mmCIF file with all atom_site columns, C-alpha atoms in Angstrom:
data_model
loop_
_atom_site.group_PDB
_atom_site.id
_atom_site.type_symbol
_atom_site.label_atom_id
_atom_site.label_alt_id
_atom_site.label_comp_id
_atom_site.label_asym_id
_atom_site.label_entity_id
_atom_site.label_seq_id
_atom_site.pdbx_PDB_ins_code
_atom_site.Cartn_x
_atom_site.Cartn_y
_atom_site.Cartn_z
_atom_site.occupancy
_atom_site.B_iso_or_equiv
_atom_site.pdbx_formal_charge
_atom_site.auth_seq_id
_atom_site.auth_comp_id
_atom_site.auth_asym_id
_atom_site.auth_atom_id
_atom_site.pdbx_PDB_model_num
ATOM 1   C CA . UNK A 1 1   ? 0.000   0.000   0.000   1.00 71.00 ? 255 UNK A CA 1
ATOM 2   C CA . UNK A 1 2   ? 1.294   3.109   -1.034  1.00 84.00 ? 256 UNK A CA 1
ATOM 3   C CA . UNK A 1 3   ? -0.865  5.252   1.212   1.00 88.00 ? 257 UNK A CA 1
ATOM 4   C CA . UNK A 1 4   ? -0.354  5.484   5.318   1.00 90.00 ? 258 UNK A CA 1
ATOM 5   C CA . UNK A 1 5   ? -3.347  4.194   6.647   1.00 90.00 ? 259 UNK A CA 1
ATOM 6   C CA . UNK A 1 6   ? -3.530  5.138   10.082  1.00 92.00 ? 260 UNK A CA 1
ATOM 7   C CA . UNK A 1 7   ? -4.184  2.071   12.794  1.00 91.00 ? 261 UNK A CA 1
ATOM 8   C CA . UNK A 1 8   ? -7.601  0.819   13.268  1.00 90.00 ? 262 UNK A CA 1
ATOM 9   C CA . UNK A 1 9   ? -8.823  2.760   9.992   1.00 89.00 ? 263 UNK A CA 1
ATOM 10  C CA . UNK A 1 10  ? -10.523 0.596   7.237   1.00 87.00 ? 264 UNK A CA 1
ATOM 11  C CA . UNK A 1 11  ? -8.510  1.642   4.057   1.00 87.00 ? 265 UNK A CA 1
ATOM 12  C CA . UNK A 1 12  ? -11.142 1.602   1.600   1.00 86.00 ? 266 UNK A CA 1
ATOM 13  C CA . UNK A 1 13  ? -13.228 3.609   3.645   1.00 88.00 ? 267 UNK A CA 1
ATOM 14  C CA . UNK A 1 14  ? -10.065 5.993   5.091   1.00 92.00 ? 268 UNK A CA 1
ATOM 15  C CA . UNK A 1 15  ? -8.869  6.613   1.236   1.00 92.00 ? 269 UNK A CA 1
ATOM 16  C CA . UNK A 1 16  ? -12.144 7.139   -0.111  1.00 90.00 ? 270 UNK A CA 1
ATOM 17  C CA . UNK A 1 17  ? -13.950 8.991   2.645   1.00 91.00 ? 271 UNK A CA 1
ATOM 18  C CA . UNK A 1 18  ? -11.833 10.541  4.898   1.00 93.00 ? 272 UNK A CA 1
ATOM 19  C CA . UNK A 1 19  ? -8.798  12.049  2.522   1.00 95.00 ? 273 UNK A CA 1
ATOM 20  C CA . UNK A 1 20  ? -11.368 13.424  -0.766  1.00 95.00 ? 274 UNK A CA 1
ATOM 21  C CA . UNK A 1 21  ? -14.856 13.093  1.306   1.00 93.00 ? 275 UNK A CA 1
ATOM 22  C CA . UNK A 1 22  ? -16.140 15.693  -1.435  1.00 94.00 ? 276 UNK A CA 1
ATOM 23  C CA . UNK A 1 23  ? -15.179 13.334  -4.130  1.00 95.00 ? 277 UNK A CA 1
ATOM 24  C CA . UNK A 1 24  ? -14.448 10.120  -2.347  1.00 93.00 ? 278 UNK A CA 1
ATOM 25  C CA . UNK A 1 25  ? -18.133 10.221  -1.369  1.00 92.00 ? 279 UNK A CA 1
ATOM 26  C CA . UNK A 1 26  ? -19.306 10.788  -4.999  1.00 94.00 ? 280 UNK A CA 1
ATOM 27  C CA . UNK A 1 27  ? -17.164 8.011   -6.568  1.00 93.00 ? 281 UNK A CA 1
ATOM 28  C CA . UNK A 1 28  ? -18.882 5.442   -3.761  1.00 91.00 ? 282 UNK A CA 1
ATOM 29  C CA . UNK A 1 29  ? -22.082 6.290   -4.400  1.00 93.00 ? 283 UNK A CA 1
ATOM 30  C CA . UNK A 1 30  ? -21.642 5.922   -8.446  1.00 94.00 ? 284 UNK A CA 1
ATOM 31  C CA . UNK A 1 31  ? -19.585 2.857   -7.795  1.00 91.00 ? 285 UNK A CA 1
ATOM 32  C CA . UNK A 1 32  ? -22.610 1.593   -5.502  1.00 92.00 ? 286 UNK A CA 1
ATOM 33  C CA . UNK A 1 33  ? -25.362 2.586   -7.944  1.00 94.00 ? 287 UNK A CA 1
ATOM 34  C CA . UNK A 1 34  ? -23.827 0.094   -10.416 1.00 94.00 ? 288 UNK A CA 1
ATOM 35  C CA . UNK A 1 35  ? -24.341 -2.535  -8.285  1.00 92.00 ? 289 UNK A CA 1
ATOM 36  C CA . UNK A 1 36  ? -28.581 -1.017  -7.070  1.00 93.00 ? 290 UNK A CA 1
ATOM 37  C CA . UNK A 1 37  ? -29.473 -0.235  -10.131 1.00 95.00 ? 291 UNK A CA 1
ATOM 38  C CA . UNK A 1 38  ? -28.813 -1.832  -13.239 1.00 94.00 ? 292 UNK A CA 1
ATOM 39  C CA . UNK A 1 39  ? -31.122 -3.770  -15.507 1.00 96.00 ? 293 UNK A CA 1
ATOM 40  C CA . UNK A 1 40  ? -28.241 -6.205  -16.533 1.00 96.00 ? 294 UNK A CA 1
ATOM 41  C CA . UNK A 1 41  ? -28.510 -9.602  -16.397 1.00 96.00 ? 295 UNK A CA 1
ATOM 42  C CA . UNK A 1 42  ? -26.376 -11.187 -13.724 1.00 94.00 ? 296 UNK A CA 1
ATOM 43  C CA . UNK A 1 43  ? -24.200 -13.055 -17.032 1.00 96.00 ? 297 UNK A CA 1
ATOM 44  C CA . UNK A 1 44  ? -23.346 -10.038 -18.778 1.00 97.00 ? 298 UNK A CA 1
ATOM 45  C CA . UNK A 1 45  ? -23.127 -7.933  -15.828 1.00 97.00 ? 299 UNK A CA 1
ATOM 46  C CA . UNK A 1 46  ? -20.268 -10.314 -14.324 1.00 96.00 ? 300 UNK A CA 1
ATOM 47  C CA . UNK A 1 47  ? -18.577 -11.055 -17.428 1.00 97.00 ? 301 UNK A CA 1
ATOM 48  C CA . UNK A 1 48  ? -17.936 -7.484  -17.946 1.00 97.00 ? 302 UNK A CA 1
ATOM 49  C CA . UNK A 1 49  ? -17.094 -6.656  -14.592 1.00 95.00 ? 303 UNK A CA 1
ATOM 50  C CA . UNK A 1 50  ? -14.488 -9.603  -14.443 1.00 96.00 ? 304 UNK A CA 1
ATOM 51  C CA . UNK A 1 51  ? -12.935 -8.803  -17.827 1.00 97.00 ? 305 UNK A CA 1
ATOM 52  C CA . UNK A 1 52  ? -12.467 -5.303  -16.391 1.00 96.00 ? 306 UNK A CA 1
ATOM 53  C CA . UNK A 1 53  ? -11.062 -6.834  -13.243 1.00 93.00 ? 307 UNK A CA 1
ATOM 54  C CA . UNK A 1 54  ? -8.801  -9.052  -14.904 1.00 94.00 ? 308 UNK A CA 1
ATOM 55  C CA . UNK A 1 55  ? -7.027  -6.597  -17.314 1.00 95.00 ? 309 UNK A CA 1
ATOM 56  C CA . UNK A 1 56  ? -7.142  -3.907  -14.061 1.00 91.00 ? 310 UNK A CA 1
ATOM 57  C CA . UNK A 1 57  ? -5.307  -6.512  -11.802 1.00 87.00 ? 311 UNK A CA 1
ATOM 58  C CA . UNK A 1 58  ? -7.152  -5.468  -9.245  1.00 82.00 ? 312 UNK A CA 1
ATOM 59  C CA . UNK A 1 59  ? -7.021  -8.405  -6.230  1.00 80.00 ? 313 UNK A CA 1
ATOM 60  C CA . UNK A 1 60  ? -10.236 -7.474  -4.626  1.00 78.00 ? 314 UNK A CA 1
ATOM 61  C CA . UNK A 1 61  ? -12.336 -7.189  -7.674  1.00 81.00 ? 315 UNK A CA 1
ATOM 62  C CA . UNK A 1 62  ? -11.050 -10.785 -9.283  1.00 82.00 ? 316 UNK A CA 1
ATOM 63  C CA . UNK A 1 63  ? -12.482 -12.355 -6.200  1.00 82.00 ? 317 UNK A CA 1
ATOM 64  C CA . UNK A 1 64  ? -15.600 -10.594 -5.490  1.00 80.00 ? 318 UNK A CA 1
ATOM 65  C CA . UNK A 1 65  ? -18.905 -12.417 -7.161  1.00 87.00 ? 319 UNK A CA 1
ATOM 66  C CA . UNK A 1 66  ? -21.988 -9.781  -7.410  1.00 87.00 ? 320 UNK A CA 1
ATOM 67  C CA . UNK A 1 67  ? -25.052 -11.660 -5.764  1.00 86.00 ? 321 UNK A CA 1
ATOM 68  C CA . UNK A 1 68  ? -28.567 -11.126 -6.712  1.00 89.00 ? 322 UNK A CA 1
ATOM 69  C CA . UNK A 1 69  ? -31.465 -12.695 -4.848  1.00 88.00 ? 323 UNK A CA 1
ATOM 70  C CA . UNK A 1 70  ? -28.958 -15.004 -3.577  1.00 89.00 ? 324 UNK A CA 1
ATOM 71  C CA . UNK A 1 71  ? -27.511 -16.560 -6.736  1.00 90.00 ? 325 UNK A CA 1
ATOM 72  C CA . UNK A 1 72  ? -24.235 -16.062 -8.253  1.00 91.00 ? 326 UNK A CA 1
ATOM 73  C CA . UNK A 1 73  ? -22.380 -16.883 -11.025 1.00 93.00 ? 327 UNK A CA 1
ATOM 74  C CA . UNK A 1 74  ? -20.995 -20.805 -11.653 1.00 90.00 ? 328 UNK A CA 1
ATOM 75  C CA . UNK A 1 75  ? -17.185 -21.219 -9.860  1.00 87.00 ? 329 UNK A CA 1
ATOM 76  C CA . UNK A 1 76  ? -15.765 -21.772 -13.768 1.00 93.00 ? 330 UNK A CA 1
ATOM 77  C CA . UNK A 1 77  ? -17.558 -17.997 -14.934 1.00 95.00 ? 331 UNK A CA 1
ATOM 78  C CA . UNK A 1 78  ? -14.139 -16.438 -14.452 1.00 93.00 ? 332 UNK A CA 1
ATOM 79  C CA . UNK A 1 79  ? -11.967 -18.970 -16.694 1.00 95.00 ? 333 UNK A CA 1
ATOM 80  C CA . UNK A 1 80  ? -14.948 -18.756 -19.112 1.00 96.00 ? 334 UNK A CA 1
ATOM 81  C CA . UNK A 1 81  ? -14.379 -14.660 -18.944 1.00 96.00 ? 335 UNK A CA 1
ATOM 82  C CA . UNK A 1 82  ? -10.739 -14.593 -19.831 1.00 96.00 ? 336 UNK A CA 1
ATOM 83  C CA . UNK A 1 83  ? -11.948 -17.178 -22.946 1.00 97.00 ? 337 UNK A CA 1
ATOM 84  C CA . UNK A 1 84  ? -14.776 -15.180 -23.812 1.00 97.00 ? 338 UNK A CA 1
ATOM 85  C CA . UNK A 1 85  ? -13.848 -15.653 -27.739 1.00 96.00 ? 339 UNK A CA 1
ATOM 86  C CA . UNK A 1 86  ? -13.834 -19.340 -27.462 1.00 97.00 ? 340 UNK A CA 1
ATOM 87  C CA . UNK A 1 87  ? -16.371 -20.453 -24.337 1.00 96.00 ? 341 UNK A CA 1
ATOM 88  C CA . UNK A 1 88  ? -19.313 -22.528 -24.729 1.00 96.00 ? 342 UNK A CA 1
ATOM 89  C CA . UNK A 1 89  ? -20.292 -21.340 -21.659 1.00 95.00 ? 343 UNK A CA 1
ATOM 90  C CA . UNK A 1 90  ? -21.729 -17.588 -23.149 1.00 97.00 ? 344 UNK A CA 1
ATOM 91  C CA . UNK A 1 91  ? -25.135 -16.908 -24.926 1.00 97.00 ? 345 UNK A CA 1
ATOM 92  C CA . UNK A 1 92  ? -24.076 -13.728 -27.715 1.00 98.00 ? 346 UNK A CA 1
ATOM 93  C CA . UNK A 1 93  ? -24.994 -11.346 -25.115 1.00 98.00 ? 347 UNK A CA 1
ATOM 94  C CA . UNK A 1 94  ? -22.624 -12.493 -22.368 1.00 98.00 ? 348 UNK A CA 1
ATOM 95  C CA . UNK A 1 95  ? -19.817 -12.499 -25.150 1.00 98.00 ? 349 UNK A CA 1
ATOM 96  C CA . UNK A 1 96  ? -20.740 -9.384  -26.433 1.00 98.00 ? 350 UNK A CA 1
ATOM 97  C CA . UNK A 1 97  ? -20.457 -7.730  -23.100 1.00 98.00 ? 351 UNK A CA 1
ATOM 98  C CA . UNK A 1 98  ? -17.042 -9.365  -22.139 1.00 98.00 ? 352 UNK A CA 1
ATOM 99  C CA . UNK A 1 99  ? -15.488 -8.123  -25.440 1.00 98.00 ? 353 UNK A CA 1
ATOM 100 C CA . UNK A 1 100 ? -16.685 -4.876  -24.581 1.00 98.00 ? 354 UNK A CA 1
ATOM 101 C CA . UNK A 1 101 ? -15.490 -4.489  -21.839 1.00 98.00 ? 355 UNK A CA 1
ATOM 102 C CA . UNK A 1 102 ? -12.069 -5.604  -22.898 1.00 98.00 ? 356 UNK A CA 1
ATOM 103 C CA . UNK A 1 103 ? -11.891 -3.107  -25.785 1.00 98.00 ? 357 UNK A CA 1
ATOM 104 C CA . UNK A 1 104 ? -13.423 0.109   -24.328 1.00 98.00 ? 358 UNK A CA 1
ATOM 105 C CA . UNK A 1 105 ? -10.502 -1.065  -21.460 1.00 97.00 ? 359 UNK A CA 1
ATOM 106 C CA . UNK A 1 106 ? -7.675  -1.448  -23.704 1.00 97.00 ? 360 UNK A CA 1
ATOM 107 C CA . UNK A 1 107 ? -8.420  0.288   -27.090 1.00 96.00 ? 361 UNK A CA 1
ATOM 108 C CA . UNK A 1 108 ? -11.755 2.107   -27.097 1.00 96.00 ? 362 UNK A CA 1
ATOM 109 C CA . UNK A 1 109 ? -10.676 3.981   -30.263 1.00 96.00 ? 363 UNK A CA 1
ATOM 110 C CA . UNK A 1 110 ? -11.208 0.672   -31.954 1.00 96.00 ? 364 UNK A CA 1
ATOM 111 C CA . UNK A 1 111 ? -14.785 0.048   -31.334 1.00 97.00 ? 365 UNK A CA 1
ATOM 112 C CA . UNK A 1 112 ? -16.127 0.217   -34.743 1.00 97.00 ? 366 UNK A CA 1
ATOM 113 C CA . UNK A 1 113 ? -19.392 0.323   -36.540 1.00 97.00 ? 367 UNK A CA 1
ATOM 114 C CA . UNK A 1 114 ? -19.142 -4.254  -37.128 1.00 97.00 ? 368 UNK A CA 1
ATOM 115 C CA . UNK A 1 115 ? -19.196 -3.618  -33.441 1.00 98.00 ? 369 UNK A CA 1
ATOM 116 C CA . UNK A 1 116 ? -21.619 -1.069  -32.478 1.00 98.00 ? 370 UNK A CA 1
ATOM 117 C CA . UNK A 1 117 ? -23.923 -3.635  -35.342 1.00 98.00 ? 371 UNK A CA 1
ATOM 118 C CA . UNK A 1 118 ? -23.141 -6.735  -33.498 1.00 98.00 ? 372 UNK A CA 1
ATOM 119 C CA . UNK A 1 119 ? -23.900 -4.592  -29.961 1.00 98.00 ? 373 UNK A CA 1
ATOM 120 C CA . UNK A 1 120 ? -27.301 -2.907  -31.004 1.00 98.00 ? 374 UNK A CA 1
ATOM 121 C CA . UNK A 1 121 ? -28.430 -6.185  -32.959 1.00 98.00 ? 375 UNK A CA 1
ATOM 122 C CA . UNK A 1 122 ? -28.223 -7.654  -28.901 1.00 98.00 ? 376 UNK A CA 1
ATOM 123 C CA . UNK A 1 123 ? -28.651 -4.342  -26.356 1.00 98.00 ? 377 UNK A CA 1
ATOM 124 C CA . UNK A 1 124 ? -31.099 -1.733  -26.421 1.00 98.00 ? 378 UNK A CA 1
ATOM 125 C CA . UNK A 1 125 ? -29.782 1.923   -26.351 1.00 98.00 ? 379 UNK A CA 1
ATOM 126 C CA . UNK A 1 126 ? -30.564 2.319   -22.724 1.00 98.00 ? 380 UNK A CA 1
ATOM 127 C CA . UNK A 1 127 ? -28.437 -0.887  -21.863 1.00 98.00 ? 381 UNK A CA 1
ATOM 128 C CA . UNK A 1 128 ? -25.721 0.000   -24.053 1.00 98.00 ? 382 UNK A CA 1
ATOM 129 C CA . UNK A 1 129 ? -25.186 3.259   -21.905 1.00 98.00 ? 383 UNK A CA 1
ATOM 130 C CA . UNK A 1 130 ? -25.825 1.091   -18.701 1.00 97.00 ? 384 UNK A CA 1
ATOM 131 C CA . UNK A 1 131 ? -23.095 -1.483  -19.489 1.00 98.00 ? 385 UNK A CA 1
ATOM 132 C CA . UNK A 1 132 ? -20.972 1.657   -20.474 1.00 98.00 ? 386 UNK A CA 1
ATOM 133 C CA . UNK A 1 133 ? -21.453 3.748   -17.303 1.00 97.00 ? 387 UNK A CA 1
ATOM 134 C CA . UNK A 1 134 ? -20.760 0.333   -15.173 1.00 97.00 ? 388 UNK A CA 1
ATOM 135 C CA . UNK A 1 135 ? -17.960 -0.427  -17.319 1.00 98.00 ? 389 UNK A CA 1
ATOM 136 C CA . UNK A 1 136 ? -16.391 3.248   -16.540 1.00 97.00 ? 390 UNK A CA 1
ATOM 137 C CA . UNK A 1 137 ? -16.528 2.782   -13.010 1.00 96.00 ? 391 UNK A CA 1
ATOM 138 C CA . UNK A 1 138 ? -15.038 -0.879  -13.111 1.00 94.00 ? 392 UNK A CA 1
ATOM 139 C CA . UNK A 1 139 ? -12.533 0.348   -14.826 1.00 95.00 ? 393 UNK A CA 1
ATOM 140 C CA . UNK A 1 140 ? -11.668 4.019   -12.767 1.00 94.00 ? 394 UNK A CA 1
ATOM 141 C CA . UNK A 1 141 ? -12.543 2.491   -9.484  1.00 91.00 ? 395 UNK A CA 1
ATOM 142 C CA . UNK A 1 142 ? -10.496 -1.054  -9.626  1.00 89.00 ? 396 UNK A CA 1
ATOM 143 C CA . UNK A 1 143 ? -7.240  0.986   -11.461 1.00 90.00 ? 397 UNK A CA 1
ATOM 144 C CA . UNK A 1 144 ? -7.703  3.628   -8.780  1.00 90.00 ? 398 UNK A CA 1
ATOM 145 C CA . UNK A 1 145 ? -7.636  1.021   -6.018  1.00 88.00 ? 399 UNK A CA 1
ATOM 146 C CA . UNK A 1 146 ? -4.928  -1.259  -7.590  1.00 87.00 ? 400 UNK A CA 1
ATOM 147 C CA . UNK A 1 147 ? -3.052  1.879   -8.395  1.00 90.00 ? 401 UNK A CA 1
ATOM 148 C CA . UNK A 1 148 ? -2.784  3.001   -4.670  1.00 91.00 ? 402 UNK A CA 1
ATOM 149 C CA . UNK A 1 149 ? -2.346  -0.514  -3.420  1.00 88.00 ? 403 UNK A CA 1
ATOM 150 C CA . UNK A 1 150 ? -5.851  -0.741  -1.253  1.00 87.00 ? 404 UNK A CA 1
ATOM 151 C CA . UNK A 1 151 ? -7.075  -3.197  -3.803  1.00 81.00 ? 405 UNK A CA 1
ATOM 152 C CA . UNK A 1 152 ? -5.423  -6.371  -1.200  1.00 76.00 ? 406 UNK A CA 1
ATOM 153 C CA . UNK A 1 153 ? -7.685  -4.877  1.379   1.00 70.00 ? 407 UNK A CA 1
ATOM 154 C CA . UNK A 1 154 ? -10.561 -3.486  -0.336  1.00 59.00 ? 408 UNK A CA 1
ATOM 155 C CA . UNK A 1 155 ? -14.252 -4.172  0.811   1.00 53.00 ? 409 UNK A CA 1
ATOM 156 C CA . UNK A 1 156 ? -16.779 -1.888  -1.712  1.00 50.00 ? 410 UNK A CA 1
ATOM 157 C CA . UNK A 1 157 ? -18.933 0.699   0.744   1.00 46.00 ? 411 UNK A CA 1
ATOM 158 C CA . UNK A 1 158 ? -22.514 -0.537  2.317   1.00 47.00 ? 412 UNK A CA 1
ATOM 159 C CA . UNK A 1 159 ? -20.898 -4.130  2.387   1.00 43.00 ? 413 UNK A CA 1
#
C-alpha cells in the first residue's frame, strides 16, 4: 500500500472517505449505484465486470462475485471470462459484453461500426449506456484502487 493508513482505519473507507470526502463520497455512491441499479442480467453484468477486473489486476475485484437474490455466477464464470472468444459457456450477449469491456478497457478507439452492429443487434440503447457507465466505473474504481495498493484490502462501501 502506497498510502499510510492510520491504525484501526478501514482503508477503503479511510482513502475514499476521509482524505477526498467531497469526491471520495461521490465516486462510492456511483460505484454503488452500479451494483442497485442496473437492468443487466447477472451473465453479462459479471462477465464485464471480471474482464475489467482481470485486465485492471485489481485483487479485490477478481475475487468478489456480485449476488442477486442469492444466486451467483458458476465457480468456472471467471476462466470462461478470460476465454470469452472461445467459451461454450456464453449466450451472444454475455460475449458481447465481455469483449466490450475488454476493448473500451484497452483500445476504445477501436470500437467500430461491425461492433456497435453486433452490440445494437443484442442491447437496447438504454443498456448499451448502462453497461458503459458500469464499465467506466469498473474500470476508474479497480485501477484507482490497484493503483494506490488498497485493492489487497478493499471491501466496496454498504458491504
Amino acid at each position: 500500500m502506497i498510502i499510510d493508513i492510520p491504525e484501526g482505519q478501514e482503508p477503503i473507507g479511510y482513502v475514499w472517505g476521509e482524505m477526498v470526502p467531497g469526491i471520495g463520497v461521490a465516486a462510492a455512491t456511483f460505484s454503488m449505484s452500479v451494483y442497485e441499479h442496473t437492468t443487466l442480467g447477472l451473465r453479462e453484468f459479471e462477465a464485464a465486470r471480471l474482464r475489467v477486473a482481470q485486465i485492471n489486476g485489481c485483487l479485490f475485484c477478481l475475487d468478489w462475485r456480485t449476488e442477486r437474490d442469492g444466486a451467483k455466477v458458476e465457480e468456472e464464470f471467471a476462466e470462461a471470462v478470460t476465454e470469452w472468444r472461445t467459451t461454450e459457456a456464453f449466450d451472444e450477449r454475455t460475449r458481447l459484453a465481455a469483449e466490450y469491456a475488454e476493448r473500451y478497457t484497452l483500445d476504445h478507439h477501436g470500437l467500430d461500426d461491425a461492433f456497435w452492429q453486433r452490440m445494437t443487434a443484442h442491447y437496447s440503447q438504454a443498456e448499451i449506456v448502462e453497461l458503459t457507465m458500469s464499465i467506466g466505473s469498473w474500470l476508474a474504481f479497480g485501477r484507482l484502487n490497484h493503483v494506490l495498493g488498497i485493492d489487497a484490502v478493499c471491501v466496496l462501501p454498504g458491504h
